[in-house]
Tab-separated table of C-alpha atoms and ligand atoms in Angstrom:
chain	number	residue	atom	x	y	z
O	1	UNK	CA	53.133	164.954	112.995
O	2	UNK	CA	49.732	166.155	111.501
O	3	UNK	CA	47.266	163.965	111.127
O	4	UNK	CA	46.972	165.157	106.758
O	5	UNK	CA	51.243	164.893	106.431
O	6	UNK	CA	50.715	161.016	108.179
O	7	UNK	CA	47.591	160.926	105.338
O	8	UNK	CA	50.089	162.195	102.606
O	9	UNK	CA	53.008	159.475	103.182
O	10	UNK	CA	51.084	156.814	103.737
O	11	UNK	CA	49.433	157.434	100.382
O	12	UNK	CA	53.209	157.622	99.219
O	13	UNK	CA	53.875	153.920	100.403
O	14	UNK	CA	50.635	153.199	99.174
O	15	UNK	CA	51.444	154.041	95.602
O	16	UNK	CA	55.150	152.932	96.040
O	17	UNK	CA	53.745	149.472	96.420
O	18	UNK	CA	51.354	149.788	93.361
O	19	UNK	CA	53.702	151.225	91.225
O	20	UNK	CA	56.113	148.381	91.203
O	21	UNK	CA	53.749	146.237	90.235
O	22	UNK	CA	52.343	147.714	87.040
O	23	UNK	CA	53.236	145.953	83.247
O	24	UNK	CA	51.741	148.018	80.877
O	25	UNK	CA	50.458	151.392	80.060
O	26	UNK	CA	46.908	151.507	80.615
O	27	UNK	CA	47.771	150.366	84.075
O	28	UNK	CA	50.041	153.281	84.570
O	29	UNK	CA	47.184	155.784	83.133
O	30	UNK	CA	44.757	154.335	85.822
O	31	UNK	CA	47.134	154.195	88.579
O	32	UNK	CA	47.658	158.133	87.451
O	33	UNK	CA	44.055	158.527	87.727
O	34	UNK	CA	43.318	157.331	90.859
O	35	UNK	CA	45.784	159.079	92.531
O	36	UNK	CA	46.654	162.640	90.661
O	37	UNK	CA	43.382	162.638	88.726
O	38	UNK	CA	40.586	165.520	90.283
O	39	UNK	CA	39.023	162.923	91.737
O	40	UNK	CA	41.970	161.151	92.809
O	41	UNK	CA	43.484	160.409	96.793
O	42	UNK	CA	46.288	163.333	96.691
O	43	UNK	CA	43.816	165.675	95.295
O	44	UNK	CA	41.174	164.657	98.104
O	45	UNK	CA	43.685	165.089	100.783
O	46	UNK	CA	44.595	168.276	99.892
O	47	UNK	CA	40.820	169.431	100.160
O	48	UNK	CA	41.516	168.902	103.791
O	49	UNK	CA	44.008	171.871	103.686
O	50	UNK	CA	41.485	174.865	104.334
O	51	UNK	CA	41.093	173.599	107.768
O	52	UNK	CA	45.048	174.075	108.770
O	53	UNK	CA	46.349	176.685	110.262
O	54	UNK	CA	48.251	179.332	108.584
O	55	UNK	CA	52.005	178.144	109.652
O	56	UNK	CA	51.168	174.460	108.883
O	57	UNK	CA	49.602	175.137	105.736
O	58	UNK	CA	52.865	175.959	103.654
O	59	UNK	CA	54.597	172.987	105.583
O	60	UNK	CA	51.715	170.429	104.633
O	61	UNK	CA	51.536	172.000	100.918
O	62	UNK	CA	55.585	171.046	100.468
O	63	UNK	CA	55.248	167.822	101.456
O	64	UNK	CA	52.185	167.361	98.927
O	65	UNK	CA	54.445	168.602	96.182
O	66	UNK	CA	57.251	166.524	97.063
O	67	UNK	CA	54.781	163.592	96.785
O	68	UNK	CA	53.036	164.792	93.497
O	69	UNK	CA	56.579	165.044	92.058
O	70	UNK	CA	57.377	162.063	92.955
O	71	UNK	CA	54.454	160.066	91.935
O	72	UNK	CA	55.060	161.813	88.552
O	73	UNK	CA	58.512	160.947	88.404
O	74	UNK	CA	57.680	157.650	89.317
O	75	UNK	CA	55.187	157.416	86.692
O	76	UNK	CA	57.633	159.016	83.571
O	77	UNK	CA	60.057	156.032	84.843
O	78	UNK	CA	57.680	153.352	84.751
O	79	UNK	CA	56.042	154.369	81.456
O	80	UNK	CA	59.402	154.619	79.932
O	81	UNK	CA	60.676	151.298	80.653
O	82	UNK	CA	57.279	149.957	79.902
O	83	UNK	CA	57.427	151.328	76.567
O	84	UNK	CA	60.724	150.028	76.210
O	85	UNK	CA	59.719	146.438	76.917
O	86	UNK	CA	56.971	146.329	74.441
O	87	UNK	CA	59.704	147.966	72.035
O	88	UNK	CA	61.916	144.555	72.971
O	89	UNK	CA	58.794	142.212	72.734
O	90	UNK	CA	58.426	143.445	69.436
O	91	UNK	CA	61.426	143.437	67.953
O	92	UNK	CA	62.028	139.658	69.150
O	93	UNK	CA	58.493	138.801	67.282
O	94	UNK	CA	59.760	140.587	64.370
O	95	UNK	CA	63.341	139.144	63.545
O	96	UNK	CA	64.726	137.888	60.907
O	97	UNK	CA	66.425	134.750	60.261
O	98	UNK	CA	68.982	135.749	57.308
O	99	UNK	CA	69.610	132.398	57.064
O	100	UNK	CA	66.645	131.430	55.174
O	101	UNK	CA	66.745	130.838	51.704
O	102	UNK	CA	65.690	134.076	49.619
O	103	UNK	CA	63.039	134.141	47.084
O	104	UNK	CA	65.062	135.939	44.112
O	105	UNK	CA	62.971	136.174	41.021
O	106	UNK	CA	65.592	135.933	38.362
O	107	UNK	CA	64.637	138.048	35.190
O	108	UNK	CA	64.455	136.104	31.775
O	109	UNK	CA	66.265	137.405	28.605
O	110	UNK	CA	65.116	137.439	24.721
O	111	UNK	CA	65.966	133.721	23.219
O	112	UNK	CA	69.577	134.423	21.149
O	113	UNK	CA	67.220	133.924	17.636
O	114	UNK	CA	64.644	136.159	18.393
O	115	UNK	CA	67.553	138.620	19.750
O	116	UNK	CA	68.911	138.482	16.185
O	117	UNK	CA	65.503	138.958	14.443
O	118	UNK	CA	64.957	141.841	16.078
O	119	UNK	CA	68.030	142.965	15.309
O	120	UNK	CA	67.729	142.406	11.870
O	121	UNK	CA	64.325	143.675	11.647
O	122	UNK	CA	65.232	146.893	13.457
O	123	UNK	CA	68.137	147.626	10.656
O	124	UNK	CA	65.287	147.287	7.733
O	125	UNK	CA	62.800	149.511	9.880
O	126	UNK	CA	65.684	152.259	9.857
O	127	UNK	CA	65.944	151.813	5.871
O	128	UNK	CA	62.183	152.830	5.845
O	129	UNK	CA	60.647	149.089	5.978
O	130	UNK	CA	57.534	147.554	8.183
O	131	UNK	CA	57.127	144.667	9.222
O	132	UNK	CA	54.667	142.045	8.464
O	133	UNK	CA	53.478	138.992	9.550
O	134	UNK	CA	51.577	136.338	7.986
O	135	UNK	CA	50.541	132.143	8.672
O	136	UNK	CA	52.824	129.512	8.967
O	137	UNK	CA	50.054	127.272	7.665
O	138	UNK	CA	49.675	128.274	4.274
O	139	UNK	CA	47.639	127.536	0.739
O	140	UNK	CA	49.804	125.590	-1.826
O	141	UNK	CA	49.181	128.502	-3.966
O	142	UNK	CA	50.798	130.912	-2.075
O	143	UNK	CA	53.801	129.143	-1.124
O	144	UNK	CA	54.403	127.796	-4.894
O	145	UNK	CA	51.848	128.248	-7.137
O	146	UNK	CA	51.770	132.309	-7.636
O	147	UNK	CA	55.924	132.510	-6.855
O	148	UNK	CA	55.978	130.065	-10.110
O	149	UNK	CA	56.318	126.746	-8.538
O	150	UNK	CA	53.470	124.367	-10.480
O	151	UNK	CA	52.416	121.318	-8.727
O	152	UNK	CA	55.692	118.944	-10.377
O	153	UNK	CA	57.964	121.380	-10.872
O	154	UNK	CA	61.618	119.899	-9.672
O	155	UNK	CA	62.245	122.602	-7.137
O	156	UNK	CA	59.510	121.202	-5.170
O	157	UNK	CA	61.584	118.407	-4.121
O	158	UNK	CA	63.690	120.018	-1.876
O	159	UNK	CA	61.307	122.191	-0.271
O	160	UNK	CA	59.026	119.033	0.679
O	161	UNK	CA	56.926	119.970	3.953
O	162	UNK	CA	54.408	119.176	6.236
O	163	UNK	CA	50.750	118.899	4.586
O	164	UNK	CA	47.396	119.204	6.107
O	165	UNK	CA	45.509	118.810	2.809
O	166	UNK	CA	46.344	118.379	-0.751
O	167	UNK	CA	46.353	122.173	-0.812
O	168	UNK	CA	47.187	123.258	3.120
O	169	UNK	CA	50.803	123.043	4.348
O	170	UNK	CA	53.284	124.154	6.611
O	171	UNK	CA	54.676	127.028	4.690
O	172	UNK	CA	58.126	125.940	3.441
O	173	UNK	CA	59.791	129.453	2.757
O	174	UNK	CA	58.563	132.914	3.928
O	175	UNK	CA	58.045	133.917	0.226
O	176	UNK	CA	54.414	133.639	0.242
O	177	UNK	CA	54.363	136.506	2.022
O	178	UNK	CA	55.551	138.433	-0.877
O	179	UNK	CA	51.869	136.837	-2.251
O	180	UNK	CA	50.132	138.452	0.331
O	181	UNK	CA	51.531	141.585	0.291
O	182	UNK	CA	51.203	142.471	-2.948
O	183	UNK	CA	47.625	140.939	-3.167
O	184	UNK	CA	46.635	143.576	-0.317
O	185	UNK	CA	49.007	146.498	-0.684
O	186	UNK	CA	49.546	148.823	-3.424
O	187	UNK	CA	53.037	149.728	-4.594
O	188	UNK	CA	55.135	151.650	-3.169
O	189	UNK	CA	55.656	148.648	-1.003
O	190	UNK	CA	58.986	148.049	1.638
O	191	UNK	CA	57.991	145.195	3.873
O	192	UNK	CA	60.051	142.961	5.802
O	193	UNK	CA	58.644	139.657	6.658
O	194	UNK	CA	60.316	137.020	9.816
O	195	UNK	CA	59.151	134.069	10.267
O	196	UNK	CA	58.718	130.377	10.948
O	197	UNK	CA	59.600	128.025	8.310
O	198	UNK	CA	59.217	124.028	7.633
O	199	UNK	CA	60.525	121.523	5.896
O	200	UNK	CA	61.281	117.601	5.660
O	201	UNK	CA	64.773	117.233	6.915
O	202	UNK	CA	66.794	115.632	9.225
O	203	UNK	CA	68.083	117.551	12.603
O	204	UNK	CA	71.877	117.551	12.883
O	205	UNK	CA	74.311	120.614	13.488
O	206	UNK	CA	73.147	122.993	10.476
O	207	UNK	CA	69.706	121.367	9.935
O	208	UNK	CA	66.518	121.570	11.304
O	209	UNK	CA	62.820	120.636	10.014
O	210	UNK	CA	61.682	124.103	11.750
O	211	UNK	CA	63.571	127.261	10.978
O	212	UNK	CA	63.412	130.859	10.477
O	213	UNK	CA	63.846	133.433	7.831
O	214	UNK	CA	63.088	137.009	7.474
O	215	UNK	CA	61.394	137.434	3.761
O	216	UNK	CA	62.149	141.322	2.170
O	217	UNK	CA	59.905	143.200	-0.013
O	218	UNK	CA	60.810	146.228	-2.038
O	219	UNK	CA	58.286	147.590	-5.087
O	220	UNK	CA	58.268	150.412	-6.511
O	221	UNK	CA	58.390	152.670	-9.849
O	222	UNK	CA	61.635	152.182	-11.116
O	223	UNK	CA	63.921	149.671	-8.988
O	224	UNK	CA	66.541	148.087	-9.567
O	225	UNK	CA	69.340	145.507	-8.692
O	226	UNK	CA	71.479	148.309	-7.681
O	227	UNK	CA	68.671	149.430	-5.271
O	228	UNK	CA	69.140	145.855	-4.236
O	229	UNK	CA	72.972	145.596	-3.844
O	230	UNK	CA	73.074	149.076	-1.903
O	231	UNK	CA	70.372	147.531	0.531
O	232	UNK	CA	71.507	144.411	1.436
O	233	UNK	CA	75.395	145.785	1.643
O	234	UNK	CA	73.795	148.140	4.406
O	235	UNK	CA	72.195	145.088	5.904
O	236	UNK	CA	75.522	143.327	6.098
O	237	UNK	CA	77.339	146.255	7.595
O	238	UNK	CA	75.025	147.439	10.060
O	239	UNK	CA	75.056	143.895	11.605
O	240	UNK	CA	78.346	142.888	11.231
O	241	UNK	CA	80.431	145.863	11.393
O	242	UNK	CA	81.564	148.063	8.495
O	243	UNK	CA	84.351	145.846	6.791
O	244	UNK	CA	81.852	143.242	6.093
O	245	UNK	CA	81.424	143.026	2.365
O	246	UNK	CA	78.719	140.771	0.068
O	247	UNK	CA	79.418	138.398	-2.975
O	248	UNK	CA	76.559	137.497	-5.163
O	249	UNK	CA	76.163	134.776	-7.072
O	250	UNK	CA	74.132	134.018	-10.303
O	251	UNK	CA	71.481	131.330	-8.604
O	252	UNK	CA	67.907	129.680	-10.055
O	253	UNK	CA	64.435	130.999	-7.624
O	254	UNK	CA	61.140	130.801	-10.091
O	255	UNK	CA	60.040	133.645	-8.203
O	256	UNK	CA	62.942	136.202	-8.944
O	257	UNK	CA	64.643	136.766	-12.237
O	258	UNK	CA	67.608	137.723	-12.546
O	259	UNK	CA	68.353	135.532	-8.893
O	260	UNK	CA	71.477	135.199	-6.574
O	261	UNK	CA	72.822	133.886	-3.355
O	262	UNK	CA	74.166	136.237	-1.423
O	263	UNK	CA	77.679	135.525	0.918
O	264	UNK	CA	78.800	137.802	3.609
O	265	UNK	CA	82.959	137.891	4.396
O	266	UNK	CA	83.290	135.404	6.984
O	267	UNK	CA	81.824	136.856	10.471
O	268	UNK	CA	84.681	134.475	11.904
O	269	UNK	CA	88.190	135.122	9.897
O	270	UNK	CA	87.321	138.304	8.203
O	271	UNK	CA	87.910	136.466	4.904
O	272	UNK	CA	90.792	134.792	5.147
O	273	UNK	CA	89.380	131.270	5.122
O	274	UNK	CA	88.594	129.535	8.197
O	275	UNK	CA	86.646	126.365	9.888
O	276	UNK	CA	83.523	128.168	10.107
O	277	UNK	CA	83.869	129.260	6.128
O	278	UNK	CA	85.554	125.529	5.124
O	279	UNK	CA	88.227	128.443	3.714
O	280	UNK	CA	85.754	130.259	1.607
O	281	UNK	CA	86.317	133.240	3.736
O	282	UNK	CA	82.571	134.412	2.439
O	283	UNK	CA	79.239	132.616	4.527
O	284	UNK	CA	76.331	132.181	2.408
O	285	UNK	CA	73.487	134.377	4.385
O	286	UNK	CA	70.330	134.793	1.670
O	287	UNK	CA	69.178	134.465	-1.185
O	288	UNK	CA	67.388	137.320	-3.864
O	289	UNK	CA	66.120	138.658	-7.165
O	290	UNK	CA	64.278	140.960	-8.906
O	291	UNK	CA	60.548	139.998	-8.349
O	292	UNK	CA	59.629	137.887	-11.657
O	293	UNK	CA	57.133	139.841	-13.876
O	294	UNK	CA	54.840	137.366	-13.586
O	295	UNK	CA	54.587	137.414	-9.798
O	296	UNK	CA	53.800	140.914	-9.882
O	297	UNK	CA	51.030	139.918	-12.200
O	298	UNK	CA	50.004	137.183	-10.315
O	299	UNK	CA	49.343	139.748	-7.449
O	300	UNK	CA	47.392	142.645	-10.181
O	301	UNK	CA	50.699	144.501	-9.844
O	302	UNK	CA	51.473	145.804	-13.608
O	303	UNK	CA	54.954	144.658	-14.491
O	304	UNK	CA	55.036	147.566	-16.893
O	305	UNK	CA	54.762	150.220	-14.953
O	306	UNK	CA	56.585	148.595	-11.127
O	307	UNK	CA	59.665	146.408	-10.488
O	308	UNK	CA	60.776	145.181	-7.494
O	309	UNK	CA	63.450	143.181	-5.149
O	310	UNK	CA	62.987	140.178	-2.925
O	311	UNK	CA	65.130	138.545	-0.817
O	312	UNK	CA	65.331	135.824	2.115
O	313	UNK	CA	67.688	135.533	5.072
O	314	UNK	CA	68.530	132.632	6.801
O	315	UNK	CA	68.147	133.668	10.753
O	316	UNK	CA	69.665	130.710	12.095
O	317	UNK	CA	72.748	130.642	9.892
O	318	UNK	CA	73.072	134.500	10.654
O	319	UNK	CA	72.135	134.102	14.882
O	320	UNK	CA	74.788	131.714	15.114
O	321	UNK	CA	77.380	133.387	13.473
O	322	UNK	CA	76.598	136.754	15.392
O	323	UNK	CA	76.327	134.942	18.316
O	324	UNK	CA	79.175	132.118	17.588
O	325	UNK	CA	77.095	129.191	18.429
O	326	UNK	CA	78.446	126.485	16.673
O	327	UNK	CA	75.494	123.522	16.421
O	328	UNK	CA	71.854	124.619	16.072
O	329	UNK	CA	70.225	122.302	17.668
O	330	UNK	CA	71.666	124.147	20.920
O	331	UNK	CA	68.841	127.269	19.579
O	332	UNK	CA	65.929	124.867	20.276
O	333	UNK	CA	66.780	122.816	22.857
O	334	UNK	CA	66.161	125.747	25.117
O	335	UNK	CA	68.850	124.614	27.988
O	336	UNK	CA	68.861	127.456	30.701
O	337	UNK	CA	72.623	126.927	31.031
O	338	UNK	CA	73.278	127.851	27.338
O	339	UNK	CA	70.553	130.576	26.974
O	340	UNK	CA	72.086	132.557	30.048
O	341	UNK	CA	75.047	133.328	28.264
O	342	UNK	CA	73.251	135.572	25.780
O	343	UNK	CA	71.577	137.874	28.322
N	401	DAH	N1	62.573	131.497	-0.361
N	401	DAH	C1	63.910	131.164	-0.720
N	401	DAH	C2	64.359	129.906	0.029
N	401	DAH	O1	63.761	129.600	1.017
N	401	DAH	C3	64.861	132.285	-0.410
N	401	DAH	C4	64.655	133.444	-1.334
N	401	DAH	C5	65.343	133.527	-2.518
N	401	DAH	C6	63.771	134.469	-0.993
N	401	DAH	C7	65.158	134.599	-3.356
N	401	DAH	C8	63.590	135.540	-1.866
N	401	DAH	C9	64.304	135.578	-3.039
N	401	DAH	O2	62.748	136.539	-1.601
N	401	DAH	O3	64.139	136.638	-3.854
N	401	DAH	O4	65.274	129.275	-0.371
């Protein structure tokens, strides 16, 4: 055998040996250097091959390919399941245990009141209205003096509240707003007003000594009670379907003249009389008027020339029976378990 085929193998077993011992890539890349690179051993033994004769040459230059190919092969082989080990490594670093508890961040929902406020609100804002806000600590002359409530007047007494001063209190009724409307806006005006509210009273299953009503605002040129009735039986329908119907009442407010409570068929029994209605079969909802002339003039609104509506809604009355929650101290006591049903 020729002294360059004996030079050829033994390289061969040489890199047979190496090969089996390599664990990652850059190995193979510098075991493919150092022995198919330019400068590498096969490359340098096939320098040798000028010096051969013409019938060994093409014998010699076989058995170097054979050897190149199967270094390469080698190589590919190696590299592959190389590769495919890290792959493995990885993938066991990366698993996951789908036992472990997830972290679900559950969404929150609109508290059932605020639900019907806005739902309230949105029917007056299709009629035309705004809305508009105002403090729930309030001047004694805008929650009674201007709506014609003097310091001793009788309806006082069940509207007593929460006072910071002699004339600072926690606003007992969102009327004052009406004040502050008018005092700031000229007619026409068509306001909406919702609210926090205040008063002395004891909690039990229809009371509470916070509350909420949505105050209404309508003054113009030329309105009436009709204007009134036509709005509010809107109201009514648009929130508690089209066979609800209203009943007014003759009623005493100092701030509205002629006045009424207002009663909606019975969200429950449809009229007939029920629990909910003690057998009424009509739920009192509000209260309204015509804005007394001398509120308007209170405000610098001439009474000769503009008239106007008011009225007040009860939101808690009105949430719970859209809602058919039965106690109302369930609204503020903010238990998850009774808030997720109204999501
Ligand atoms: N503020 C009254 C109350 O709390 C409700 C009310 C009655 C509001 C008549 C009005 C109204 O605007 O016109 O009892």
């Amino acid at each position: 055998m020729s002294d360059l085929k004996q030079q050829l193998l033994s390289i061969k077993d040489e890199f047979d040996a190496k090969v089996l011992n390599i664990t990652n890539s850059q190995e193979a890349d510098a075991l493919r250097v150092a022995y198919l690179g330019k400068k590498g051993e096969l490359t340098g033994v096939l320098r040798g091959m000028g010096s051969l004769s013409p019938e060994e040459r093409p014998v010699i230059g076989q058995v170097a390919n054979e050897v190149r190919a199967h270094m390469e092969e080698e190589l590919t082989t190696k590299i592959a399941a190389i590769k495919e080990a890290e792959k493995q490594e990885k993938l066991k670093n990366e698993v996951i245990d789908v036992t472990l508890p997830s972290k679900i961040r559950r969404a929150g929902a609109r508290h059932p009141m605020y639900q019907a406020i806005n739902e309230i609100c949105d029917i007056f804002l299709g009629l035309g209205y705004t809305i508009g806000e105002g403090p729930e600590v309030e001047y004694d002359e805008y929650n009674f003096e201007k709506l014609r409530l003097p310091k001793g007047h009788p309806a006082r007494d069940t509207q007593d509240t929460f006072y910071i001063s002699e004339n600072i209190l926690l606003r007992t009724q969102t009327s004052p707003m009406q004040i502050r409307i008018m005092e700031n806006n000229k007619p026409p005006i068509k306001v909406v007003c919702p609210g926090k509210v205040y008063r002395q009273d004891t909690m039990d299953s229809t009371h509470s000594p916070i509350f909420h009503q949505i105050e209404g605002l309508v003054v113009d040129k030329g309105v009436t009670m009709g204007d009134l009735v036509g709005s509010l039986k809107l109201f009514a329908k648009k929130l508690f379907g089209e066979e609800t119907e209203i009943r007014l009442r003759p009623h005493h407010f100092p701030f509205t003249e002629p006045s009424c409570e207002v009663d909606l068929t019975c969200w429950s029994c449809g009229g007939k009389g029920c629990r909910v209605c003690k057998g009424e079969g009509w739920i009192e909802v509000l209260g309204a008027g015509m804005v007394h002339p001398e509120v308007l003039e209170n405000c610098g609104i001439d009474s000769e020339v503009y008239s106007g509506f008011a009225f007040g809604i009860g939101v808690e009355r009105t949430a719970m029976g859209r809602f058919g929650i039965d106690d109302i101290r369930l609204l503020y006591e903010n238990d998850v378990r009774f808030l997720k049903q109204f999501k």
